[in-house]
PDB file of C-alpha atoms in Angstrom:
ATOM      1  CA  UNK V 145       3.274  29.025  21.464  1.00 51.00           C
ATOM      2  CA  UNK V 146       3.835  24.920  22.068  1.00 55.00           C
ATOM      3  CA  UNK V 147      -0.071  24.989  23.528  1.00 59.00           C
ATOM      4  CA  UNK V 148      -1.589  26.710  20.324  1.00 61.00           C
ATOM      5  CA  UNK V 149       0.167  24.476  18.218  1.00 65.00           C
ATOM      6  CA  UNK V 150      -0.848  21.421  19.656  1.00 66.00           C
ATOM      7  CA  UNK V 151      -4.301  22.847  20.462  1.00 65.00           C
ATOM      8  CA  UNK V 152      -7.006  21.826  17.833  1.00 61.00           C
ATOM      9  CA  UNK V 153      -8.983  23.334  15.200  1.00 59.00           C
ATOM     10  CA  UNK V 154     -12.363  22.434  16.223  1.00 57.00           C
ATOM     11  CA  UNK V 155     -11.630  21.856  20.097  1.00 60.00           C
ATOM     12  CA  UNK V 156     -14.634  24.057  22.452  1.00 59.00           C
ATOM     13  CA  UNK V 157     -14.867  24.222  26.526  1.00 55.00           C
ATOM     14  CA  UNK V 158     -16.828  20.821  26.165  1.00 51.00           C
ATOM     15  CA  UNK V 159     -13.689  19.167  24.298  1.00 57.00           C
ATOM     16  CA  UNK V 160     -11.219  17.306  26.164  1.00 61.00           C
ATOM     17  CA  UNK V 161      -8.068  18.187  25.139  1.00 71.00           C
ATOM     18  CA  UNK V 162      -4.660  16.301  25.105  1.00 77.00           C
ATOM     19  CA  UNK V 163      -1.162  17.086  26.251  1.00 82.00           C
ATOM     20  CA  UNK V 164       1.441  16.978  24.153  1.00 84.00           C
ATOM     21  CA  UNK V 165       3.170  14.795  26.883  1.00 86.00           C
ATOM     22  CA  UNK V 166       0.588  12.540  27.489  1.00 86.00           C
ATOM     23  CA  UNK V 167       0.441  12.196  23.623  1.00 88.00           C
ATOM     24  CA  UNK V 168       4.304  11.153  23.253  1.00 89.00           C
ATOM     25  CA  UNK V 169       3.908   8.858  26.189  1.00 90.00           C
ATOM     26  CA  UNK V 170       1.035   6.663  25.089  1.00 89.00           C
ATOM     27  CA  UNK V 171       2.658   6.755  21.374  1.00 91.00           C
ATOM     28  CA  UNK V 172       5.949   5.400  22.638  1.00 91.00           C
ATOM     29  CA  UNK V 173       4.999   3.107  25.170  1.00 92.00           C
ATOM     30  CA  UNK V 174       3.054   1.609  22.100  1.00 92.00           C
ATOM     31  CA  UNK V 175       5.650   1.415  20.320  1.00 92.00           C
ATOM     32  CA  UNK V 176       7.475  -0.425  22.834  1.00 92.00           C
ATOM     33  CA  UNK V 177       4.506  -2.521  23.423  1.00 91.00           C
ATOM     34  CA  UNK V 178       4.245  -3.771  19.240  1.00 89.00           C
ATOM     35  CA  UNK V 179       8.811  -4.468  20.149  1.00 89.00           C
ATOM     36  CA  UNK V 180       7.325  -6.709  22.615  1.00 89.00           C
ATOM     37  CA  UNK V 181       4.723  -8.286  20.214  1.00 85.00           C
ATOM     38  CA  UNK V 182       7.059  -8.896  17.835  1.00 82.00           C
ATOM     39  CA  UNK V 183       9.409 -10.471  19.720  1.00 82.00           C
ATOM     40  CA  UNK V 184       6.286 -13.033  21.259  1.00 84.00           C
ATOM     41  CA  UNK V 185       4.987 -13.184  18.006  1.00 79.00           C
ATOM     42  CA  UNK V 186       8.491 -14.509  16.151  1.00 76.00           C
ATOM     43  CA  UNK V 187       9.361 -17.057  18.738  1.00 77.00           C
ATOM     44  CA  UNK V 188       9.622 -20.378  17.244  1.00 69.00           C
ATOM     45  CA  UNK V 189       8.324 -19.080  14.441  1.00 67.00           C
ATOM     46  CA  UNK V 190       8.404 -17.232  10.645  1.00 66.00           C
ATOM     47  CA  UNK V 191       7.135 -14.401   9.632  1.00 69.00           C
ATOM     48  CA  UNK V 192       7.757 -12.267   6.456  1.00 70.00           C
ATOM     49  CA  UNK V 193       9.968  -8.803   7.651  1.00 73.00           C
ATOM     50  CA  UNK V 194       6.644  -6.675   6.406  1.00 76.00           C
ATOM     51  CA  UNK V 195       4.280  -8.507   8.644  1.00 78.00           C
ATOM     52  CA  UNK V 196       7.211  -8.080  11.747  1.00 82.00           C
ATOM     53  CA  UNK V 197       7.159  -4.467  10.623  1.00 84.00           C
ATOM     54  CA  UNK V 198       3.530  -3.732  10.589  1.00 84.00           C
ATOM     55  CA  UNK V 199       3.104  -5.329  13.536  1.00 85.00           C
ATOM     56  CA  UNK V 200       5.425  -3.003  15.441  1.00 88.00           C
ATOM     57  CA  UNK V 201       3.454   0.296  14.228  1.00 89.00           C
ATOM     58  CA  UNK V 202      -0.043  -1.151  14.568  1.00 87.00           C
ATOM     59  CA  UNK V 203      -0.538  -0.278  18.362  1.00 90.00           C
ATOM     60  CA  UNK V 204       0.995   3.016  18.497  1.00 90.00           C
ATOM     61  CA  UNK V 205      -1.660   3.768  15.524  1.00 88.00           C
ATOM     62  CA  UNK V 206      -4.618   2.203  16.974  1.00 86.00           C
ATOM     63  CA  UNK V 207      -3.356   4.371  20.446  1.00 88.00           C
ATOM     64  CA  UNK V 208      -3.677   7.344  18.281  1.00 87.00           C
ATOM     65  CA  UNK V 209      -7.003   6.087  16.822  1.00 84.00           C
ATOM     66  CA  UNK V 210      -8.508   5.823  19.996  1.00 83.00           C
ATOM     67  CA  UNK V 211      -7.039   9.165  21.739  1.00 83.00           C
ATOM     68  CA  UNK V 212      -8.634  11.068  19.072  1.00 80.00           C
ATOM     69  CA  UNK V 213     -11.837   9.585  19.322  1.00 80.00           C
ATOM     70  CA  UNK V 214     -11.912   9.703  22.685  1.00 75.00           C
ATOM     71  CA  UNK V 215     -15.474   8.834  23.418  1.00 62.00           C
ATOM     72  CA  UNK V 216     -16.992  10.548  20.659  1.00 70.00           C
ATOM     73  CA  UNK V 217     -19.914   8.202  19.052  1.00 67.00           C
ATOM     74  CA  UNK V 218     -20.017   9.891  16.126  1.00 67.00           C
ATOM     75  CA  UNK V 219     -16.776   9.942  15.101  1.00 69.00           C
ATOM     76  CA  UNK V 220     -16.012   6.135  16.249  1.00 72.00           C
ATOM     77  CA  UNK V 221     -18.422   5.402  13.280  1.00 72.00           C
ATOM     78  CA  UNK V 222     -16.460   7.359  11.051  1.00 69.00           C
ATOM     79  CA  UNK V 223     -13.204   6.344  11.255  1.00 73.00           C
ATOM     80  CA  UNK V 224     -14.979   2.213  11.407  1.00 72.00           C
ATOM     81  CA  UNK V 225     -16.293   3.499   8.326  1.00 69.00           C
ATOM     82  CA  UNK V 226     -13.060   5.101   6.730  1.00 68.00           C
ATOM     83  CA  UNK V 227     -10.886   1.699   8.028  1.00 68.00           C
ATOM     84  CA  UNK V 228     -13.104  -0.577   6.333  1.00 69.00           C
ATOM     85  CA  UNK V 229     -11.330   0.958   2.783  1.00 64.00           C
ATOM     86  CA  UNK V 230      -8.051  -0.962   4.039  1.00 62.00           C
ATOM     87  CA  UNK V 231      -9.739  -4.536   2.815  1.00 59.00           C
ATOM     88  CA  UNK V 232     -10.039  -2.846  -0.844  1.00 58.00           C
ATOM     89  CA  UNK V 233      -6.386  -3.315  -0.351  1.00 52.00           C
ATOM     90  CA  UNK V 234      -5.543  -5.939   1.484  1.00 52.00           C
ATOM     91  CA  UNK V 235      -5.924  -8.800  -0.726  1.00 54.00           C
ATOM     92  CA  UNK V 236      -3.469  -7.412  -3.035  1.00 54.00           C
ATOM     93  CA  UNK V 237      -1.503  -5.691  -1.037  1.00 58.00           C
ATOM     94  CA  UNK V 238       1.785  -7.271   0.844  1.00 66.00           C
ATOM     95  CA  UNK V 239       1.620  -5.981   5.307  1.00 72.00           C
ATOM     96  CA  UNK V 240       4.034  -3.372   4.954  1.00 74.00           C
ATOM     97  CA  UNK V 241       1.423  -1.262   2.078  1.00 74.00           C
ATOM     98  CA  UNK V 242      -1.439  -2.261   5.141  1.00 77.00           C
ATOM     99  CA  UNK V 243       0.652  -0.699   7.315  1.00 80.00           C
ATOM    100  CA  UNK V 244       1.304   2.758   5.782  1.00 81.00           C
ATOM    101  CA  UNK V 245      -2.467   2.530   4.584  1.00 77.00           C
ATOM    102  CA  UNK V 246      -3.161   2.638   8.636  1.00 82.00           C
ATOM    103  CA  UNK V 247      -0.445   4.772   8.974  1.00 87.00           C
ATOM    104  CA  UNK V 248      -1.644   7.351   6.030  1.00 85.00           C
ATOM    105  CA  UNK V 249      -5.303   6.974   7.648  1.00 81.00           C
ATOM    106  CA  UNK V 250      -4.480   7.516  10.892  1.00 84.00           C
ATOM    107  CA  UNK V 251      -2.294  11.143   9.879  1.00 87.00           C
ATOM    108  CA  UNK V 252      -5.554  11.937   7.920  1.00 84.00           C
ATOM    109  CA  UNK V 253      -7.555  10.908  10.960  1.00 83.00           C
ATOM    110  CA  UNK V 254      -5.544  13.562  13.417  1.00 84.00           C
ATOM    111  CA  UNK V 255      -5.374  16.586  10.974  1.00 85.00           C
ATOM    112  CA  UNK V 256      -9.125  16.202   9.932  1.00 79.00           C
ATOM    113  CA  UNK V 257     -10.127  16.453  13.678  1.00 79.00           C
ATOM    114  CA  UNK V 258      -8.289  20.012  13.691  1.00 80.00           C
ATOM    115  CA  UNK V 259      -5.008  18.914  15.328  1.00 83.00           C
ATOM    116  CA  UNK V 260      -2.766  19.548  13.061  1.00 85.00           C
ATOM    117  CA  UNK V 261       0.422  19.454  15.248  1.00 86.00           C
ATOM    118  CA  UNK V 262      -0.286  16.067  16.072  1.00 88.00           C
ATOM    119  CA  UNK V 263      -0.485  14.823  13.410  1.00 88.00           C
ATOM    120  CA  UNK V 264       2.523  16.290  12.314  1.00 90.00           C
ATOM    121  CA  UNK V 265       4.383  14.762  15.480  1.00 91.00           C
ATOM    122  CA  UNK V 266       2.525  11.391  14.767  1.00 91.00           C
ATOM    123  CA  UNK V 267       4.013  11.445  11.126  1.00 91.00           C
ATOM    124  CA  UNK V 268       7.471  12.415  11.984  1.00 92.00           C
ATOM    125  CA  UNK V 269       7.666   9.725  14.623  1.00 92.00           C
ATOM    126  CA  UNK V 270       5.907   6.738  12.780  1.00 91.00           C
ATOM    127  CA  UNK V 271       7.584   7.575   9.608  1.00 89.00           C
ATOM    128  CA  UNK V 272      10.896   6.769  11.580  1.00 90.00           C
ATOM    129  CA  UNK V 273       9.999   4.193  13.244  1.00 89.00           C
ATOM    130  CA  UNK V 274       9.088   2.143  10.111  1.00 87.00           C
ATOM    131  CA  UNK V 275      12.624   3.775   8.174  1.00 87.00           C
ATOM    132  CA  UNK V 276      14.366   2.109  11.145  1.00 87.00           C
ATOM    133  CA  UNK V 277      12.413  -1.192  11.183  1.00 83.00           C
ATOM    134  CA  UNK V 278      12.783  -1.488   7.650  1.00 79.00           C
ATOM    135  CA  UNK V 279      16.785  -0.736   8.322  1.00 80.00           C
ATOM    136  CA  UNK V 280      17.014  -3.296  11.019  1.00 78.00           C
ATOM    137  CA  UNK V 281      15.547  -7.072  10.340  1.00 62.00           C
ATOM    138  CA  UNK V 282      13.581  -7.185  13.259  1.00 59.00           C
ATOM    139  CA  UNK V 283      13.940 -11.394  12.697  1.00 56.00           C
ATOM    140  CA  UNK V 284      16.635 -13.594  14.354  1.00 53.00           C
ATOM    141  CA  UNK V 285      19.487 -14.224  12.107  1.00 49.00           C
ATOM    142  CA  UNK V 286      19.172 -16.103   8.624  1.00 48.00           C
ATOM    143  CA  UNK V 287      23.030 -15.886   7.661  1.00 46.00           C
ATOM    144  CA  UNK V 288      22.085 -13.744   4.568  1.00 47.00           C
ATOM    145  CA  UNK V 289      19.391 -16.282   3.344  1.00 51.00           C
ATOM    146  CA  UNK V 290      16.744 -15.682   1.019  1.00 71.00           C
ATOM    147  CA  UNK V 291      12.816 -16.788   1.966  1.00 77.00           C
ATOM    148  CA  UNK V 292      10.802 -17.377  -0.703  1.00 83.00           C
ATOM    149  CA  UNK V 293       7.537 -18.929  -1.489  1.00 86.00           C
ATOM    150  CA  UNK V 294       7.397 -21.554  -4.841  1.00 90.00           C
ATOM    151  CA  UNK V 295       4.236 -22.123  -6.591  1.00 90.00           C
ATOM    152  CA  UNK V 296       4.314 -24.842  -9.165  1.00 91.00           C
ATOM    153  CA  UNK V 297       1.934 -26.059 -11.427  1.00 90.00           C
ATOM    154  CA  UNK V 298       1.741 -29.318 -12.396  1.00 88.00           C
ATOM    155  CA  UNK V 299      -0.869 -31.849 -14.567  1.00 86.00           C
ATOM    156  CA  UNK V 300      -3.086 -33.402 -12.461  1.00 83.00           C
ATOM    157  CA  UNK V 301      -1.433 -37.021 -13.938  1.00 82.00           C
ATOM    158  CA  UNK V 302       1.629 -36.345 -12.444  1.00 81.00           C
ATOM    159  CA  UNK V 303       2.409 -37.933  -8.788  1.00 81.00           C
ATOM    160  CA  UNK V 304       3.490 -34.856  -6.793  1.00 81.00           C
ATOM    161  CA  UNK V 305       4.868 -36.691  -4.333  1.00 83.00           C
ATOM    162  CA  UNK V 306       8.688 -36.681  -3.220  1.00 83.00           C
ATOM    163  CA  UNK V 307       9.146 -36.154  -7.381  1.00 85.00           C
ATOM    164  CA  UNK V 308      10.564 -32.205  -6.225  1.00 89.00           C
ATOM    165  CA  UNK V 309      12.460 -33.442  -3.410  1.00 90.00           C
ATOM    166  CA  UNK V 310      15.740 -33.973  -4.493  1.00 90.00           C
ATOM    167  CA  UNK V 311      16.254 -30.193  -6.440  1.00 91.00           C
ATOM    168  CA  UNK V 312      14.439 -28.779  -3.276  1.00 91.00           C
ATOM    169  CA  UNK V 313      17.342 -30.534  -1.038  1.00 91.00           C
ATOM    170  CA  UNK V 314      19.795 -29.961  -3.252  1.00 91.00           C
ATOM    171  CA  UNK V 315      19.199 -25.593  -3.459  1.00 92.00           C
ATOM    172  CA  UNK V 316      17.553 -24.905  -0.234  1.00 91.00           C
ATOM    173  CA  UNK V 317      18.076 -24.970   3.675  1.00 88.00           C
ATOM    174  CA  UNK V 318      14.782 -25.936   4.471  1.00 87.00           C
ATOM    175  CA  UNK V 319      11.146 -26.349   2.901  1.00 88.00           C
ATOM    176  CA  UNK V 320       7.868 -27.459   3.491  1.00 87.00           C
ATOM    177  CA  UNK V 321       4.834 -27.858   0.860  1.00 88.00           C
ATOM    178  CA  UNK V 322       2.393 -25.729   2.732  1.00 85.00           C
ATOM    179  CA  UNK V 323      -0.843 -26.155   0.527  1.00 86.00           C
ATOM    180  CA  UNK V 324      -1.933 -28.382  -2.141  1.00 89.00           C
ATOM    181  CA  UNK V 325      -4.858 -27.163  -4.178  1.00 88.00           C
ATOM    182  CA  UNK V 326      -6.723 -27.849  -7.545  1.00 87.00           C
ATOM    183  CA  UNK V 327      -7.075 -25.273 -10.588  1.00 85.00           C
ATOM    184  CA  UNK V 328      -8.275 -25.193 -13.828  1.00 81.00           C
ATOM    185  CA  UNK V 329     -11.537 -27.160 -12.857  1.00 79.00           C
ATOM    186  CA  UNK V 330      -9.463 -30.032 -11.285  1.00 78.00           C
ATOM    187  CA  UNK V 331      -7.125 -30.408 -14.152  1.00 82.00           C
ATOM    188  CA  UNK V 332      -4.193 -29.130 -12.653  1.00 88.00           C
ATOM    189  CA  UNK V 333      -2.529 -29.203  -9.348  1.00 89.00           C
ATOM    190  CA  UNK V 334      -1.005 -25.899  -7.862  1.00 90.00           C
ATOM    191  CA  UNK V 335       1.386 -26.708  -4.866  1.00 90.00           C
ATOM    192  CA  UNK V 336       2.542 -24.211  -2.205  1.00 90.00           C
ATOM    193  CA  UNK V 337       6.161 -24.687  -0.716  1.00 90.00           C
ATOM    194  CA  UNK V 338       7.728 -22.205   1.896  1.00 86.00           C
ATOM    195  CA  UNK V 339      11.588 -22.724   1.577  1.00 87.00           C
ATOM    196  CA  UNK V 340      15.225 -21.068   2.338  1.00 86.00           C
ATOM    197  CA  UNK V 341      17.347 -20.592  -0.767  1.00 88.00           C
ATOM    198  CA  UNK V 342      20.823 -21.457   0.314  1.00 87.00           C
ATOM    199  CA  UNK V 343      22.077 -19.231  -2.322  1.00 86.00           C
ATOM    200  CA  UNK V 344      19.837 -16.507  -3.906  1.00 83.00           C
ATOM    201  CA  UNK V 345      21.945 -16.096  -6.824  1.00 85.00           C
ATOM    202  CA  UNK V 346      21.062 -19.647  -7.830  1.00 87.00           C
ATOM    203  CA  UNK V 347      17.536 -19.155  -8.871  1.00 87.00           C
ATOM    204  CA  UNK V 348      17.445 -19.560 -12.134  1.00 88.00           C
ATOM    205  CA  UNK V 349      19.524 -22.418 -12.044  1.00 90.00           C
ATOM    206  CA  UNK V 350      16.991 -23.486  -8.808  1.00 90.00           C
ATOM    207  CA  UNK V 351      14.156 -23.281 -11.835  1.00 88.00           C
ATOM    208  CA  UNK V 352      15.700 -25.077 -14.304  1.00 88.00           C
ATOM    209  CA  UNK V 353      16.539 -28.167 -12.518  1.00 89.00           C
ATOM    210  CA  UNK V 354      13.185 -28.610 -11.486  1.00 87.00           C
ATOM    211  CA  UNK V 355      11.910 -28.423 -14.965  1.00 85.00           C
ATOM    212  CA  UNK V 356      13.911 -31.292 -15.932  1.00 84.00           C
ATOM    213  CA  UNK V 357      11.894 -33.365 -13.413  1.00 76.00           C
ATOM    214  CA  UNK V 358       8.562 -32.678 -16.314  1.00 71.00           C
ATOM    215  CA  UNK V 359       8.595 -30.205 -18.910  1.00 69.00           C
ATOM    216  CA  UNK V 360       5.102 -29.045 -18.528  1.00 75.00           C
ATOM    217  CA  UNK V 361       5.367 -27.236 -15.497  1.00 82.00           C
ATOM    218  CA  UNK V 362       4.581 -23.974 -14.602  1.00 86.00           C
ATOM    219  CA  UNK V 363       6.369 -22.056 -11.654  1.00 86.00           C
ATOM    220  CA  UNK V 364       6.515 -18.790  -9.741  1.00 85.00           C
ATOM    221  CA  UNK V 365       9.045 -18.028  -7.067  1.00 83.00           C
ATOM    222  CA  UNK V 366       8.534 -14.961  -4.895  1.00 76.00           C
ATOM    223  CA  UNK V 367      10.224 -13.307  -1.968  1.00 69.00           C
ATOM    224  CA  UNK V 368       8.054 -13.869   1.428  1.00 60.00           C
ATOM    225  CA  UNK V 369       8.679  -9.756   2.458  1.00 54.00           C
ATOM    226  CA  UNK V 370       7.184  -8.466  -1.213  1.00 46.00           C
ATOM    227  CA  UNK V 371       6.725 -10.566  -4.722  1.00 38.00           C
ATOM    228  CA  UNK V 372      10.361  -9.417  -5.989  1.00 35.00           C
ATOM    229  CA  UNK V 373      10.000 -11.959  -9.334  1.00 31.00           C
ATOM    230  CA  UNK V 374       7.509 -14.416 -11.140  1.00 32.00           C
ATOM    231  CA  UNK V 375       9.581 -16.667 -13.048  1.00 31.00           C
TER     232      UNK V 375
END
């Protein structure tokens, strides 16, 4: 009963076929693998939790990709084809809606090759894995801080620099202006800053204090893991 319901659809005498062990030991040892990558990947530095997340899923899902292919020219060029949809999304889209695109794709990828038990077992095991990592911070400890990103538009007669400095020390742990760029066709100055809130509740007051520095400001604060507010 366990062979025909991990045996597929479509598979023939010429098909190789996979076991159901040999299945749940690539997809875990992948999964271990992306632990590993995560933990490499966040040393000494930051990450948002969805990129940690997606990160962790991504081999186990390319492992899956490539079992089911297995060889098979034809369908390589399909599912190239069908993963190329995921930049439609991605410039919108935070890592953690990338990832359960991949995931999503890869499920469809499985069941429209004929093995439907697989992909079953594939869902029920990625969908935990990304309930738990989204659970668990997969990140060092913050102490309950909040990571944002603050975009802040200012006239292009206005000296940017050091003028933000004292609110920014004043409300966060740490920050960094991490791009400077022109808008409007050079008339205004957008500016980038990657910061710690030392208290999250203090946002508004956060704002407010920096629009005292010039009235004709325009500013967005956002949540590195998903854009939570625009302010």
């Amino acid at each position: 009963m366990l062979d025909t319901f991990f045996r597929g659809l479509f598979d023939t005498t010429l098909t190789n076929t996979i076991a159901p062990a040999d299945f749940l030991l690539c997809v875990g040892v992948s999964l271990l693998l992306g632990l590993l990558l995560c933990g490499m990947a966040v040393w000494r530095s930051r990450f948002s939790r969805s990129l940690i997340v997606t990160l962790a899923i991504l081999p186990a899902v390319v492992c899956v990709v490539i079992m089911m292919v297995n060889g098979n020219v034809g369908t390589g060029v399909a599912v190239a084809g069908a993963f190329n949809l995921v930049r439609f999304r991605s410039a919108p889209g935070s890592a953690r809606e990338i990832g359960a695109l991949f995931v999503a794709m890869g499920t469809g990828l499985i069941t429209g090759m004929g093995y439907l038990g697989y992909g079953f077992l594939f869902t029920l095991i990625l969908g935990a894995a990304m309930m738990l990592y989204n659970a668990v911070s997969l990140r060092p400890g913050t102490g309950g801080v909040t990571e944002c990103t603050l975009h802040i538009t200012i006239p292009e007669d206005l000296d940017y620099a050091g003028v933000f400095d004292p609110v920014l020390a004043k409300y966060t742990r740490r920050y960094s202006l991490a791009q400077v760029k022109t808008t409007n066709m050079g008339s205004l100055f957008k500016l980038t800053y990657d910061l710690t809130l030392k208290d999250p509740a203090q946002q508004k007051s956060f704002i407010d204090q920096l629009r005292l520095r010039n009235g004709n400001l325009e500013i967005s604060l956002g949540h590195q893991d998903n854009a939570v507010a625009t302010l």
